[in-house]
CSV table of C-alpha atoms in Angstrom, one decimal:
chain,number,residue,atom,x,y,z
A,268,MET,CA,-52.9,22.3,23.0
A,269,HIS,CA,-53.0,18.7,22.5
A,270,ASN,CA,-55.4,16.2,24.1
A,271,ARG,CA,-54.2,13.2,26.1
A,272,GLN,CA,-54.9,10.8,23.5
A,273,GLU,CA,-53.1,12.9,20.8
A,274,LEU,CA,-50.1,13.2,23.1
A,275,ILE,CA,-50.0,9.4,23.7
A,276,ASP,CA,-50.3,8.6,19.8
A,277,ILE,CA,-47.4,10.9,19.0
A,278,CYS,CA,-45.2,9.5,21.9
A,279,GLN,CA,-46.1,5.9,20.9
A,280,GLU,CA,-45.2,6.7,17.1
A,281,TYR,CA,-42.1,8.6,17.8
A,282,CYS,CA,-40.8,6.5,20.7
A,283,THR,CA,-37.1,6.5,21.0
A,284,GLY,CA,-36.9,3.3,23.0
A,285,CYS,CA,-35.4,4.8,26.0
A,286,GLY,CA,-37.5,2.6,28.2
A,287,LEU,CA,-38.1,5.1,30.9
A,288,CYS,CA,-41.9,4.7,31.0
A,289,GLY,CA,-41.1,1.0,31.7
A,290,ALA,CA,-39.0,1.8,34.6
A,291,VAL,CA,-41.3,4.4,36.3
A,292,ASN,CA,-44.8,3.3,35.2
A,293,GLY,CA,-44.1,-0.3,34.5
A,294,THR,CA,-45.4,0.1,31.0
A,295,MET,CA,-45.1,-2.9,28.8
A,296,PHE,CA,-42.9,-3.0,25.6
A,297,GLU,CA,-43.3,-5.2,22.6
A,298,HIS,CA,-41.7,-5.5,19.3
A,299,GLY,CA,-43.2,-3.3,16.6
A,300,ASN,CA,-41.9,-1.8,13.3
A,301,LYS,CA,-38.5,-3.1,12.1
A,302,ASP,CA,-38.4,-5.1,15.5
A,303,PHE,CA,-37.8,-2.0,17.5
A,304,LEU,CA,-39.3,-2.1,21.1
A,305,TYR,CA,-42.3,0.1,21.5
A,306,PRO,CA,-44.3,0.8,24.6
A,307,ASN,CA,-48.0,-0.2,25.0
A,308,LEU,CA,-48.8,3.4,26.1
A,309,GLN,CA,-52.2,3.9,28.2
A,310,ASP,CA,-53.9,7.0,29.2
A,311,SER,CA,-52.3,6.5,32.6
A,312,ASP,CA,-48.9,7.1,31.0
A,313,ALA,CA,-49.9,10.5,29.5
A,314,GLU,CA,-48.6,12.7,32.4
A,315,LEU,CA,-45.2,11.0,32.6
A,316,CYS,CA,-44.9,11.1,28.7
A,317,SER,CA,-45.8,14.8,28.6
A,318,ILE,CA,-42.7,15.4,31.1
A,319,VAL,CA,-40.0,13.0,30.0
A,320,CYS,CA,-40.7,11.8,26.2
A,321,PRO,CA,-38.4,13.5,23.7
A,322,ALA,CA,-41.5,13.4,21.2
A,323,ALA,CA,-43.5,15.7,23.7
A,324,GLY,CA,-41.0,18.4,23.0
A,325,ASN,CA,-40.4,19.7,26.5
A,326,ALA,CA,-36.5,19.2,26.3
A,327,ALA,CA,-36.3,20.7,22.9
A,328,ASN,CA,-38.8,23.4,23.6
A,329,ASN,CA,-37.7,24.7,27.0
A,330,PHE,CA,-34.1,23.8,27.6
A,331,GLN,CA,-32.2,24.5,24.3
A,332,ASP,CA,-31.1,27.9,23.1
A,333,GLY,CA,-32.0,27.5,19.4
A,334,THR,CA,-28.5,27.4,18.3
A,335,THR,CA,-26.9,24.5,16.2
A,336,TRP,CA,-24.9,23.0,18.9
A,337,GLY,CA,-26.9,24.0,21.9
A,338,LYS,CA,-26.2,25.5,25.3
A,339,MET,CA,-22.5,25.0,26.6
A,340,GLU,CA,-20.1,26.2,29.1
A,341,SER,CA,-17.2,25.5,27.1
A,342,CYS,CA,-16.1,23.5,24.0
A,343,CYS,CA,-12.8,21.9,23.2
A,344,LEU,CA,-11.1,19.1,21.4
A,345,ALA,CA,-10.0,16.2,23.7
A,346,TRP,CA,-8.8,12.6,23.9
A,347,SER,CA,-7.7,10.1,26.4
A,348,THR,CA,-4.1,10.3,27.5
A,349,ASP,CA,-4.2,6.6,27.9
A,350,ASP,CA,-3.2,5.2,24.5
A,351,THR,CA,-5.1,1.8,25.0
A,352,THR,CA,-8.4,3.6,25.8
A,353,ARG,CA,-7.9,6.0,22.9
A,354,PHE,CA,-7.3,3.2,20.5
A,355,LYS,CA,-10.1,1.2,21.7
A,356,ALA,CA,-12.7,3.6,21.9
A,357,SER,CA,-14.9,4.8,19.0
A,358,SER,CA,-13.1,8.2,18.7
A,359,GLY,CA,-11.1,9.9,21.5
A,360,GLY,CA,-12.1,7.8,24.5
A,361,THR,CA,-13.1,11.0,26.3
A,362,ILE,CA,-16.2,9.7,27.9
A,363,THR,CA,-14.5,6.3,28.9
A,364,SER,CA,-11.6,8.2,30.7
A,365,LEU,CA,-14.2,10.4,32.6
A,366,CYS,CA,-16.1,7.4,33.8
A,367,VAL,CA,-12.9,5.7,35.1
A,368,TYR,CA,-11.6,9.0,36.6
A,369,LEU,CA,-14.8,9.5,38.6
A,370,LEU,CA,-14.6,5.9,39.9
A,371,GLU,CA,-11.0,6.2,40.9
A,372,LYS,CA,-11.3,9.6,42.6
A,373,HIS,CA,-14.4,7.9,44.5
A,374,MET,CA,-16.7,10.8,43.2
A,375,ILE,CA,-19.2,8.1,42.2
A,376,ASP,CA,-19.8,4.5,43.1
A,377,ALA,CA,-20.7,3.1,39.7
A,378,VAL,CA,-21.4,3.7,36.1
A,379,ILE,CA,-24.6,2.7,34.4
A,380,GLN,CA,-24.1,2.2,30.6
A,381,VAL,CA,-24.7,-0.4,27.9
A,382,LYS,CA,-22.3,-3.1,26.4
A,383,ARG,CA,-22.8,-5.9,23.9
A,384,ASP,CA,-24.9,-8.8,24.8
A,385,ILE,CA,-22.5,-11.7,24.5
A,386,GLU,CA,-25.4,-14.1,23.6
A,387,ASP,CA,-26.4,-11.9,20.5
A,388,GLN,CA,-23.8,-9.3,19.8
A,389,THR,CA,-26.2,-7.3,17.4
A,390,LYS,CA,-27.9,-6.4,20.9
A,391,THR,CA,-27.1,-4.5,24.1
A,392,ILE,CA,-27.5,-5.1,27.7
A,393,THR,CA,-27.4,-2.5,30.5
A,394,VAL,CA,-24.8,-3.0,33.1
A,395,VAL,CA,-23.6,-1.4,36.4
A,396,ASN,CA,-19.7,-0.9,36.2
A,397,THR,CA,-17.6,-0.2,39.3
A,398,THR,CA,-14.2,-0.9,37.9
A,399,LYS,CA,-12.0,0.6,35.1
A,400,GLU,CA,-11.8,-2.9,33.4
A,401,ALA,CA,-15.6,-3.1,33.2
A,402,VAL,CA,-15.9,0.4,31.8
A,403,LEU,CA,-13.3,-0.5,29.1
A,404,GLU,CA,-15.4,-3.4,28.1
A,405,CYS,CA,-18.0,-0.9,27.1
A,406,CYS,CA,-15.8,1.0,24.7
A,407,GLY,CA,-16.9,1.4,21.0
A,408,SER,CA,-20.2,2.2,19.3
A,409,ARG,CA,-23.1,-0.1,19.4
A,410,TYR,CA,-25.2,0.6,16.3
A,411,ASN,CA,-28.3,-1.2,17.4
A,412,SER,CA,-31.2,-0.7,19.5
A,413,SER,CA,-30.9,-0.2,23.3
A,414,THR,CA,-33.2,0.5,26.1
A,415,PRO,CA,-30.9,1.8,28.9
A,416,LEU,CA,-33.6,3.3,31.1
A,417,MET,CA,-35.9,0.1,31.2
A,418,GLU,CA,-34.5,-1.1,34.6
A,419,ILE,CA,-32.6,1.9,35.7
A,420,LYS,CA,-34.9,2.3,38.8
A,421,ASN,CA,-34.0,-1.1,40.0
A,422,LEU,CA,-30.2,-0.6,39.3
A,423,VAL,CA,-29.9,2.4,41.4
A,424,GLU,CA,-29.1,1.5,45.1
A,425,THR,CA,-29.9,3.6,47.8
A,426,GLY,CA,-27.1,5.9,49.2
A,427,LYS,CA,-24.9,5.3,46.0
A,428,LYS,CA,-23.9,7.9,43.4
A,429,TYR,CA,-23.8,7.1,39.8
A,430,ALA,CA,-22.7,8.4,36.3
A,431,PHE,CA,-25.0,7.5,33.4
A,432,VAL,CA,-23.9,7.2,29.9
A,433,GLY,CA,-26.6,7.1,27.1
A,434,LYS,CA,-27.8,8.4,23.8
A,435,PRO,CA,-29.0,11.9,23.7
A,436,CYS,CA,-32.7,10.8,23.9
A,437,ASP,CA,-31.9,8.7,27.0
A,438,VAL,CA,-30.1,11.5,28.7
A,439,SER,CA,-33.0,13.9,27.7
A,440,ALA,CA,-35.7,11.7,29.2
A,441,LEU,CA,-33.8,11.2,32.3
A,442,ARG,CA,-32.7,14.7,32.8
A,443,MET,CA,-36.6,15.9,32.4
A,444,LEU,CA,-37.6,13.4,35.1
A,445,GLN,CA,-34.7,14.5,37.4
A,446,VAL,CA,-35.6,18.3,37.0
A,447,ARG,CA,-39.2,17.6,38.0
A,448,LYS,CA,-37.9,15.9,41.1
A,449,ILE,CA,-40.7,13.1,40.6
A,450,GLU,CA,-38.6,10.1,41.4
A,451,PRO,CA,-36.0,10.6,44.4
A,452,TRP,CA,-33.6,8.0,43.0
A,453,THR,CA,-32.9,10.3,40.1
A,454,GLU,CA,-31.0,12.6,42.3
A,455,GLN,CA,-28.5,9.8,42.6
A,456,ILE,CA,-27.5,10.2,39.1
A,457,THR,CA,-24.9,12.8,39.6
A,458,TYR,CA,-23.3,12.8,36.1
A,459,MET,CA,-24.8,12.3,32.7
A,460,PHE,CA,-22.7,11.8,29.8
A,461,SER,CA,-23.9,11.5,26.0
A,462,PHE,CA,-22.3,11.1,22.6
A,463,PHE,CA,-23.5,12.3,19.1
A,464,CYS,CA,-26.0,10.1,17.8
A,465,ALA,CA,-27.2,9.8,14.2
A,466,GLY,CA,-29.9,7.2,14.9
A,467,GLN,CA,-30.4,3.6,16.1
A,468,PRO,CA,-30.0,1.1,13.2
A,469,SER,CA,-32.7,-1.5,12.8
A,470,GLU,CA,-32.2,-5.2,13.4
A,471,ASP,CA,-32.8,-5.6,9.7
A,472,ALA,CA,-29.8,-3.4,8.9
A,473,ASN,CA,-27.7,-5.3,11.4
A,474,LYS,CA,-28.5,-8.5,9.4
A,475,LYS,CA,-27.5,-6.8,6.3
A,476,LEU,CA,-24.3,-5.8,7.6
A,477,LEU,CA,-23.6,-9.3,8.9
A,478,ARG,CA,-24.4,-10.6,5.4
A,479,ALA,CA,-22.0,-8.2,3.8
A,480,LEU,CA,-19.3,-9.3,6.2
A,481,GLU,CA,-19.9,-13.0,5.3
A,482,CYS,CA,-21.6,-14.1,8.5
A,483,ASP,CA,-24.6,-16.1,8.1
A,484,SER,CA,-25.7,-16.5,11.7
A,485,ILE,CA,-25.3,-14.6,15.0
A,486,ASN,CA,-24.5,-18.1,16.4
A,487,ASP,CA,-21.2,-18.0,14.4
A,488,ILE,CA,-19.8,-14.7,16.0
A,489,GLU,CA,-17.1,-14.8,18.3
A,490,ASP,CA,-16.6,-10.8,18.3
A,491,LEU,CA,-18.5,-8.2,16.5
A,492,SER,CA,-17.3,-4.6,16.5
A,493,TYR,CA,-19.0,-1.7,14.7
A,494,ARG,CA,-16.1,0.9,15.3
A,495,GLY,CA,-13.2,1.4,17.6
A,496,ASN,CA,-9.8,-0.2,17.7
A,497,GLY,CA,-8.7,3.0,15.5
A,498,TRP,CA,-10.5,6.0,14.5
A,499,PRO,CA,-12.9,5.5,13.0
A,500,GLY,CA,-11.9,1.9,12.9
A,501,PHE,CA,-13.7,-0.7,11.0
A,502,ALA,CA,-17.0,-2.6,11.2
A,503,SER,CA,-15.5,-6.1,11.9
A,504,VAL,CA,-16.6,-9.7,12.7
A,505,ARG,CA,-14.5,-12.5,13.9
A,506,LEU,CA,-16.3,-15.8,13.5
A,507,LYS,CA,-15.9,-18.8,15.8
A,508,ASN,CA,-14.1,-20.7,13.0
A,509,GLY,CA,-11.3,-18.0,13.1
A,510,THR,CA,-12.0,-16.3,10.1
A,511,LYS,CA,-12.5,-12.3,10.1
A,512,HIS,CA,-14.0,-9.9,7.7
A,513,GLN,CA,-14.1,-6.1,8.0
A,514,MET,CA,-15.5,-3.0,6.2
A,515,GLU,CA,-14.7,0.6,6.2
A,516,TYR,CA,-16.7,2.8,8.7
A,517,GLU,CA,-17.9,5.0,5.9
A,518,LYS,CA,-19.3,2.0,4.0
A,519,SER,CA,-20.9,0.3,6.9
A,520,TRP,CA,-22.7,3.4,8.4
A,521,MET,CA,-23.4,5.3,5.2
A,522,THR,CA,-24.7,2.5,2.9
A,523,ILE,CA,-26.2,0.1,5.4
A,524,LEU,CA,-26.6,0.9,9.2
A,525,GLY,CA,-27.3,4.7,8.8
A,526,ARG,CA,-30.1,4.2,6.0
A,527,ASP,CA,-32.4,2.2,8.1
A,528,VAL,CA,-32.9,3.8,11.6
A,529,ARG,CA,-35.8,4.2,14.1
A,530,LYS,CA,-38.4,6.6,12.8
A,531,SER,CA,-38.0,9.0,15.7
A,532,CYS,CA,-34.3,9.4,14.8
A,533,ARG,CA,-35.2,10.9,11.3
A,534,PHE,CA,-37.0,13.8,13.2
A,535,CYS,CA,-34.7,14.2,16.2
A,536,ALA,CA,-34.1,17.6,17.7
A,537,ASP,CA,-31.1,16.7,19.7
A,538,GLY,CA,-28.4,14.4,18.2
A,539,THR,CA,-25.6,16.1,20.2
A,540,GLY,CA,-26.6,15.5,23.7
A,541,GLU,CA,-27.8,18.8,24.9
A,542,GLN,CA,-29.2,17.7,28.2
A,543,ALA,CA,-26.0,16.0,29.4
A,544,ASP,CA,-23.3,17.3,31.6
A,545,ILE,CA,-20.6,16.5,29.0
A,546,SER,CA,-21.2,15.4,25.3
A,547,CYS,CA,-18.8,14.2,22.9
A,548,GLY,CA,-18.6,13.7,19.1
A,549,ASP,CA,-16.2,12.9,16.4
A,550,ALA,CA,-14.0,15.9,15.5
A,551,TRP,CA,-13.5,14.5,12.0
A,552,TYR,CA,-10.6,16.2,10.1
A,553,LEU,CA,-11.6,17.8,6.8
A,554,THR,CA,-10.4,17.0,3.2
A,555,SER,CA,-9.2,19.5,0.9
A,556,ASP,CA,-12.8,20.0,-0.4
A,557,GLY,CA,-14.1,20.6,3.1
A,558,LYS,CA,-15.8,17.3,3.8
A,559,PRO,CA,-15.4,14.8,6.7
A,560,SER,CA,-12.4,12.7,6.3
A,561,PHE,CA,-12.7,9.1,7.6
A,562,GLU,CA,-8.9,8.2,6.8
A,563,GLU,CA,-7.5,6.4,10.1
A,564,ALA,CA,-6.0,8.7,12.5
A,565,PRO,CA,-5.6,9.0,16.4
A,566,GLY,CA,-9.0,9.6,17.8
A,567,ARG,CA,-10.3,13.0,19.0
A,568,ASN,CA,-13.5,14.2,20.3
A,569,VAL,CA,-15.3,17.6,20.1
A,570,VAL,CA,-16.3,18.0,23.8
A,571,PHE,CA,-19.1,20.1,25.2
A,572,ALA,CA,-19.3,20.8,28.7
A,573,ARG,CA,-22.9,21.8,29.0
A,574,THR,CA,-23.4,22.3,32.7
A,575,GLN,CA,-21.1,23.9,35.3
A,576,ARG,CA,-20.9,20.4,37.0
A,577,GLY,CA,-19.5,19.0,33.7
A,578,GLU,CA,-17.1,21.8,33.2
A,579,ARG,CA,-15.7,21.4,36.7
A,580,LEU,CA,-15.2,17.7,36.0
A,581,LEU,CA,-13.5,18.3,32.6
A,582,LYS,CA,-11.1,21.0,34.1
A,583,ALA,CA,-10.2,18.7,37.0
A,584,ALA,CA,-9.5,15.8,34.7
A,585,ILE,CA,-7.3,18.0,32.4
A,586,LEU,CA,-5.3,19.0,35.4
A,587,ASP,CA,-4.8,15.5,36.6
A,588,GLY,CA,-3.6,14.5,33.0
A,589,VAL,CA,-6.5,12.2,32.3
A,590,VAL,CA,-7.5,13.8,29.1
A,591,ALA,CA,-5.6,16.1,26.8
A,592,THR,CA,-7.3,19.1,25.1
A,593,GLU,CA,-6.9,21.7,22.4
A,594,PRO,CA,-8.8,24.9,22.1
A,595,TYR,CA,-11.8,24.9,19.7
A,596,ASN,CA,-14.5,27.0,18.7
A,597,PRO,CA,-17.4,25.1,17.0
A,598,GLU,CA,-18.2,28.0,14.8
A,599,LYS,CA,-14.9,29.4,13.7
A,600,ASN,CA,-13.5,25.8,13.3
A,601,ASP,CA,-16.4,24.7,11.0
A,602,LEU,CA,-17.9,22.0,13.0
A,603,ILE,CA,-20.8,22.3,10.6
A,604,LYS,CA,-18.6,20.9,7.9
A,605,SER,CA,-17.1,18.2,10.2
A,606,GLN,CA,-20.7,17.2,11.5
A,607,PRO,CA,-23.0,18.0,8.5
A,608,TYR,CA,-25.7,15.4,9.3
A,609,HIS,CA,-26.6,16.9,12.7
A,610,TYR,CA,-26.7,20.4,11.4
A,611,ASN,CA,-28.8,19.5,8.4
A,612,ARG,CA,-31.1,17.3,10.3
A,613,LYS,CA,-31.8,20.0,13.1
A,614,ALA,CA,-31.8,23.0,10.6
A,615,SER,CA,-34.5,21.4,8.4
A,616,LEU,CA,-37.0,20.1,11.3
A,617,ARG,CA,-39.3,23.1,10.6
A,618,SER,CA,-39.5,22.0,6.8
A,619,LEU,CA,-40.2,18.5,7.8
A,620,LYS,CA,-42.8,19.4,10.1
A,621,ILE,CA,-44.6,21.5,7.3
A,622,ALA,CA,-44.2,18.6,5.0
A,623,MET,CA,-45.5,16.1,7.4
A,624,GLY,CA,-48.5,18.4,8.1
A,625,LEU,CA,-49.3,18.8,4.3
A,626,CYS,CA,-49.4,15.0,4.3
A,627,GLY,CA,-51.7,14.8,7.1
A,628,ARG,CA,-49.1,13.1,9.3
A,629,LYS,CA,-48.2,13.6,13.0
A,630,PHE,CA,-45.1,15.2,14.2
A,631,PRO,CA,-43.1,15.4,17.5
A,632,LEU,CA,-44.5,18.3,19.6
A,633,TYR,CA,-41.6,20.7,19.0
A,634,SER,CA,-42.5,24.3,19.1
A,635,SER,CA,-42.5,26.0,15.8
A,636,LYS,CA,-40.8,29.0,17.4
A,637,ILE,CA,-37.8,26.8,18.5
A,638,LEU,CA,-37.7,25.2,15.1
A,639,LYS,CA,-37.6,28.6,13.4
A,640,LYS,CA,-34.6,29.4,15.5
A,641,PHE,CA,-33.0,26.0,14.4
A,642,GLU,CA,-33.1,26.9,10.7
A,643,ASN,CA,-31.7,30.3,11.0
A,644,GLY,CA,-29.2,30.9,8.2
A,645,TYR,CA,-30.2,27.5,6.5
A,646,PRO,CA,-30.6,27.9,2.7
A,647,LEU,CA,-33.9,28.1,1.2
A,648,LYS,CA,-33.0,25.7,-1.4
A,649,ASN,CA,-32.1,23.1,1.2
A,650,LYS,CA,-35.4,23.6,3.1
A,651,VAL,CA,-37.4,23.0,0.0
A,652,LEU,CA,-35.5,19.9,-0.9
A,653,ARG,CA,-35.7,18.5,2.4
A,654,GLY,CA,-39.5,19.2,2.7
A,655,ILE,CA,-40.1,17.6,-0.9
A,656,GLY,CA,-38.1,14.6,0.1
A,657,THR,CA,-40.0,14.1,3.1
A,658,MET,CA,-43.3,14.1,1.2
A,659,LYS,CA,-41.8,11.5,-1.3
A,660,ARG,CA,-41.1,9.3,1.5
A,661,VAL,CA,-44.5,9.6,3.0
A,662,TRP,CA,-46.0,8.9,-0.3
A,663,SER,CA,-43.8,6.0,-1.0
A,664,LYS,CA,-44.6,4.7,2.5
A,665,SER,CA,-40.9,4.5,3.7
A,666,ILE,CA,-41.7,6.6,6.7
């Protein structure tokens, strides 16, 4: 058991920045480490955090089945049948097409999601979209910090139905609040979609990327894209003077953005959206040596229908020709090889928890029992190396 202050301390340290405590409790946020937004949690926030905060472990401990890819009704490969959407989106455009489908079929009134902040394109804003054109404006990855739940209570209008698109941690927090029936407005969120997430890059990482793209100031930016317009597409910036610079996805993510992310992302138990109705990730092709290939190709998603509601929607969209699919088995088709980061991070969490404990550091409140399930079949050598690496980072004060 953990006392209230310990719970608050852990939720504060391992905050994902979703913003839900701000929406429900009016909790104030301020810029903290690496300029990420962190809540100023008080004793009065303990009850809410114990229910919804990913760092409190409820979603990971009680709602996951302990397997690598989590609970699902079905799994397939999918992509938008609209070539423009498929090209513009980060990968296959499945989530975008499903959102448009829901609107056009009048199954929802609006989609709550994030898009680039036109005044500072390294940041995002939360929007409520009611048209296909507006949803398409949100296509593509946003490799920066976002707080999509910060104002959500004020965005939901009485009598209307919504779909929500967010990071796995955003969906997890919102789902836990909805399950507990604490806030009646959450029942109006009838669909939740998520995408695979490997972490939120910091503001410093974004500045480093811009420098590498020969951009000296955010004020010089006409258009900034992290991915999309192809699969995986390029990190690209078009400046107001007309010049354009771009960088391969593998270099932009692997060497810059992905190396400097929010602390909680390093210890995340759910990067694949296990609490969503439908979650999607990149279904990378494999090279001859069994590694993900980032060569440009027509985009495709690996799609998990995680709830019966999600599966019904996916089947309807397939039947109406909105998305195309191929059969896919995540185990037989080596999704571990296509998405090694998600597998390694999840399977090594128990090793990381042990290492942090040996260093006298706090850790998210994941149950050791569920972490042991996650590491089933994970090589002993990898466990040891991950644990030692974590201790070294603690000693070097990099975490």
